[in-house]
Coordinates of C-alpha atoms in Angstrom, one line a residue:
M1 CA -14.0 195.2 44.2
S2 CA -12.5 195.4 40.8
A3 CA -9.6 197.7 40.0
T4 CA -11.8 199.2 37.3
S5 CA -14.6 200.5 40.0
P6 CA -15.0 204.0 40.5
A7 CA -14.2 203.6 44.2
E8 CA -10.8 202.1 43.5
P9 CA -8.9 205.2 43.6
L10 CA -10.5 206.0 47.0
L11 CA -9.6 202.3 48.3
R12 CA -6.1 202.5 46.9
A13 CA -5.5 205.8 49.0
L14 CA -7.0 204.1 52.0
R15 CA -4.6 201.1 51.7
Y16 CA -1.7 203.5 51.5
L17 CA -3.1 205.4 54.5
Y18 CA -2.7 202.4 56.7
R19 CA 0.0 200.4 55.1
L20 CA 2.6 203.1 55.1
P21 CA 2.8 203.3 58.9
M22 CA 2.9 199.6 59.1
L23 CA 5.9 199.6 56.5
A24 CA 7.8 202.1 58.7
W25 CA 7.3 200.2 61.7
H26 CA 8.4 197.1 60.0
V27 CA 11.7 198.6 58.6
L28 CA 12.4 201.0 61.6
L29 CA 11.5 198.6 64.5
H30 CA 11.6 195.0 63.2
L31 CA 14.5 195.0 60.7
P32 CA 17.3 196.4 63.3
V33 CA 16.3 193.4 65.5
V34 CA 16.7 191.0 62.4
M35 CA 20.1 192.7 61.4
V36 CA 21.4 191.8 65.0
L37 CA 20.4 188.2 64.5
M38 CA 21.7 188.2 61.1
V39 CA 25.1 189.0 62.5
R40 CA 25.1 186.0 64.7
G41 CA 24.1 183.5 61.9
G42 CA 22.9 180.1 62.0
P43 CA 19.3 179.0 62.8
P44 CA 18.2 182.1 64.8
A45 CA 19.3 184.3 61.8
H46 CA 17.2 182.0 59.4
A47 CA 14.2 182.1 61.6
A48 CA 14.5 185.9 61.8
I49 CA 14.7 186.2 58.0
R50 CA 11.5 184.0 57.6
W51 CA 9.7 186.0 60.2
W52 CA 10.4 189.3 58.7
A53 CA 9.6 188.2 55.0
R54 CA 6.3 187.0 56.3
G55 CA 5.7 190.4 58.0
L56 CA 6.7 192.3 54.7
L57 CA 4.0 190.3 52.7
R58 CA 1.5 191.1 55.4
V59 CA 2.1 194.9 55.0
F60 CA 1.5 194.3 51.1
G61 CA -1.9 192.6 52.0
M62 CA -0.6 189.1 50.8
R63 CA -1.6 186.2 52.7
V64 CA 0.9 183.5 52.1
E65 CA -0.2 179.9 51.7
R66 CA 2.2 177.2 51.5
H67 CA 1.7 174.0 49.8
G68 CA 4.3 171.0 50.1
T69 CA 7.3 170.8 52.2
P70 CA 10.7 172.4 51.4
L71 CA 13.6 169.9 51.4
A72 CA 16.0 170.2 54.1
G73 CA 19.8 170.5 53.3
G74 CA 21.7 171.0 50.1
T75 CA 18.6 171.8 47.6
L76 CA 18.5 173.9 44.5
F77 CA 15.1 175.6 44.6
V78 CA 14.0 176.8 41.2
A79 CA 10.8 178.9 40.7
N80 CA 9.1 181.1 38.2
H81 CA 9.9 184.9 38.2
I82 CA 7.4 187.5 38.4
S83 CA 8.7 190.4 40.5
W84 CA 11.1 191.1 43.5
I85 CA 8.6 190.1 45.9
D86 CA 9.3 186.4 44.8
I87 CA 12.3 186.4 46.8
I88 CA 10.5 187.6 49.8
A89 CA 7.6 184.8 49.4
L90 CA 10.4 182.3 49.3
H91 CA 12.3 183.6 52.1
S92 CA 9.2 183.6 54.2
Q93 CA 9.2 179.9 54.0
H94 CA 12.9 178.5 53.8
M95 CA 16.3 180.0 54.0
M96 CA 17.8 179.8 50.7
G97 CA 20.7 181.7 49.0
F98 CA 19.7 183.8 45.9
I99 CA 21.9 184.8 42.8
A100 CA 21.9 188.7 42.3
K101 CA 23.6 191.0 40.2
S102 CA 26.9 192.4 42.1
E103 CA 25.8 196.0 41.7
I104 CA 23.3 195.4 44.8
R105 CA 26.2 194.7 47.0
G106 CA 27.1 198.5 47.1
W107 CA 23.5 199.6 47.8
P108 CA 23.5 201.3 51.1
V109 CA 21.7 198.9 53.8
V110 CA 20.3 196.5 51.1
G111 CA 23.7 195.5 49.9
W112 CA 24.8 194.5 53.6
L113 CA 21.2 192.6 53.9
T114 CA 21.6 190.7 50.7
A115 CA 25.0 189.6 51.6
Q116 CA 24.0 188.5 55.0
A117 CA 21.0 186.4 53.4
E118 CA 23.7 184.2 51.8
T119 CA 23.4 186.0 48.4
I120 CA 25.7 184.9 45.7
F121 CA 26.6 188.0 43.8
L122 CA 27.2 187.8 39.9
R123 CA 28.9 190.1 37.6
R124 CA 26.5 190.2 34.5
G125 CA 28.4 189.7 31.2
N126 CA 31.5 188.4 32.9
A127 CA 32.2 184.7 32.0
D128 CA 34.6 184.4 34.7
S129 CA 32.2 185.7 37.2
L130 CA 29.3 183.0 36.0
G131 CA 31.9 180.2 36.4
A132 CA 32.6 181.4 40.0
V133 CA 28.9 181.6 40.9
M134 CA 28.4 178.0 39.5
G135 CA 31.4 176.9 41.8
E136 CA 30.0 178.6 44.8
M137 CA 26.5 176.8 44.2
S138 CA 28.0 173.5 44.1
E139 CA 29.9 174.1 47.1
R140 CA 27.2 175.3 49.2
L141 CA 24.9 172.3 48.0
R142 CA 27.7 169.9 48.8
A143 CA 27.9 171.6 52.4
G144 CA 24.3 170.9 52.7
R145 CA 23.2 174.6 52.1
A146 CA 20.2 175.7 50.2
V147 CA 20.5 177.7 46.9
A148 CA 17.6 179.1 44.9
A149 CA 17.5 180.4 41.2
F150 CA 15.1 181.5 38.8
P151 CA 15.8 179.5 35.6
E152 CA 13.7 181.9 33.4
G153 CA 16.8 184.1 33.6
G154 CA 14.6 187.2 34.4
T155 CA 11.3 188.7 35.5
R156 CA 8.5 188.2 32.9
D157 CA 4.8 189.9 32.3
G158 CA 3.0 187.2 34.1
T159 CA 1.1 186.0 31.1
A160 CA 3.1 183.1 30.4
L161 CA 5.9 180.9 31.6
G162 CA 9.2 181.1 30.0
V163 CA 11.8 178.7 29.0
F164 CA 13.9 177.2 31.9
H165 CA 17.5 177.6 31.0
A166 CA 19.6 174.4 31.6
R167 CA 22.9 176.1 32.5
I168 CA 21.6 177.0 36.0
F169 CA 21.1 173.3 36.7
T170 CA 24.8 172.3 36.2
A171 CA 25.6 173.1 40.0
A172 CA 23.0 170.6 41.1
V173 CA 24.3 167.9 38.6
A174 CA 28.1 168.7 40.0
A175 CA 26.8 168.6 43.5
D176 CA 24.8 165.4 43.0
A177 CA 21.9 167.6 44.8
P178 CA 18.3 167.3 44.4
V179 CA 16.3 170.2 42.6
Q180 CA 12.9 171.2 43.8
P181 CA 10.6 173.1 41.7
V182 CA 8.6 175.9 43.3
A183 CA 5.4 177.4 41.8
L184 CA 4.4 181.0 42.9
C185 CA 1.2 181.9 42.4
Y186 CA -0.5 185.3 43.3
G187 CA -4.2 185.8 43.5
V188 CA -7.0 183.2 43.3
G189 CA -6.3 180.9 40.6
C190 CA -3.1 183.0 39.8
E191 CA -5.3 185.7 38.2
A192 CA -3.0 188.3 39.8
Q193 CA 0.5 187.2 38.0
A194 CA 0.2 190.3 35.5
I195 CA -0.6 192.6 38.1
V196 CA 2.2 191.6 40.5
A197 CA 4.7 191.6 37.4
F198 CA 6.6 194.8 36.3
A199 CA 4.6 196.8 34.0
P200 CA 6.6 198.0 30.9
R201 CA 9.6 200.2 31.9
E202 CA 8.4 200.2 35.4
S203 CA 11.1 200.6 38.0
F204 CA 11.8 198.6 41.2
M205 CA 10.5 201.4 43.1
G206 CA 7.6 201.9 41.1
N207 CA 6.5 198.5 41.3
F208 CA 7.0 198.5 45.0
V209 CA 4.8 201.5 45.5
R210 CA 2.0 200.3 43.1
L211 CA 2.0 196.7 44.9
L212 CA 1.7 198.5 48.3
G213 CA -1.7 199.9 47.3
E214 CA -2.9 196.6 45.8
P215 CA -6.1 194.9 47.2
A216 CA -5.3 192.2 49.6
R217 CA -4.8 188.6 47.9
P218 CA -3.3 185.1 48.5
A219 CA 0.3 184.3 47.7
R220 CA 0.7 180.7 47.2
V221 CA 4.2 179.0 47.6
C222 CA 4.1 175.4 46.1
F223 CA 6.9 173.2 46.7
L224 CA 6.6 170.3 44.3
E225 CA 8.1 166.9 43.8
P226 CA 12.0 167.1 44.0
I227 CA 14.1 166.0 41.0
L228 CA 17.1 163.8 41.3
H229 CA 19.6 164.1 38.3
T230 CA 20.1 160.4 38.3
E231 CA 16.4 160.1 37.2
H232 CA 16.8 162.5 34.0
A233 CA 19.1 162.8 31.2
G234 CA 21.3 165.6 32.6
R235 CA 20.8 169.3 33.2
R236 CA 18.2 169.5 30.0
G237 CA 16.2 166.8 31.4
I238 CA 15.9 168.5 34.8
A239 CA 15.3 171.6 33.2
H240 CA 12.3 170.4 31.2
T241 CA 10.9 168.3 34.0
A242 CA 11.1 171.4 36.5
R243 CA 9.2 173.6 34.1
E244 CA 6.7 170.9 33.4
R245 CA 5.9 170.7 37.1
V246 CA 5.6 174.5 37.8
A247 CA 3.4 174.9 34.8
R248 CA 1.2 172.0 35.8
A249 CA 0.8 173.6 39.6
M250 CA -0.2 176.9 38.1
D251 CA -2.7 175.3 35.7
E252 CA -4.3 173.2 38.6
A253 CA -4.3 176.3 41.0

């Protein structure tokens, strides 16, 4: 039923009525188990993170559909960026360390969780921190560990795909690691991109609460053909090809 329907406010209230208990159960009961496994590390921790992420998406009424296969080992995954839930969608399919602002490290519980999830923290506006992040990304890729980034540089309104900035691909070139583009598509034919995206001046919590009341819809995670830097003219060529493949996959959806 359309969001403009007179019945939509009632339907939204009903969704909150049954999803809020589901969310509480997932956070208060499932999360402690995942935290214990995260302390142990290794494959059990990665499997637990994927399981918990898939469960959180179900709480929000999102049915995950995976297309393609994520590369194993040291791979740089790059995806279009719509909302915070992009990270959950990617973690539901494959373990990868994301880049996040350093302030998150100090958040209660969330800071610990993100650190255990192999997050690389960046101090925004600090050139030395950016260099350190690039170095850490390269080291992880050489060690066979997956890293993820959003080359648009931030979330967008969901109406168009932004430019993929070339700098983020430097780490893959330095480590001689493959890049695998990922197209994230919400709703049938990507029709819900603008709904999932942050509204103007909408906070994280505002977006979180709003999405919790949205109708059920599919969330497609499309792992596309990998890119080797030896096949392209450096990081700019990789950035162009990655964006082209993501755009094509979204159009085909």
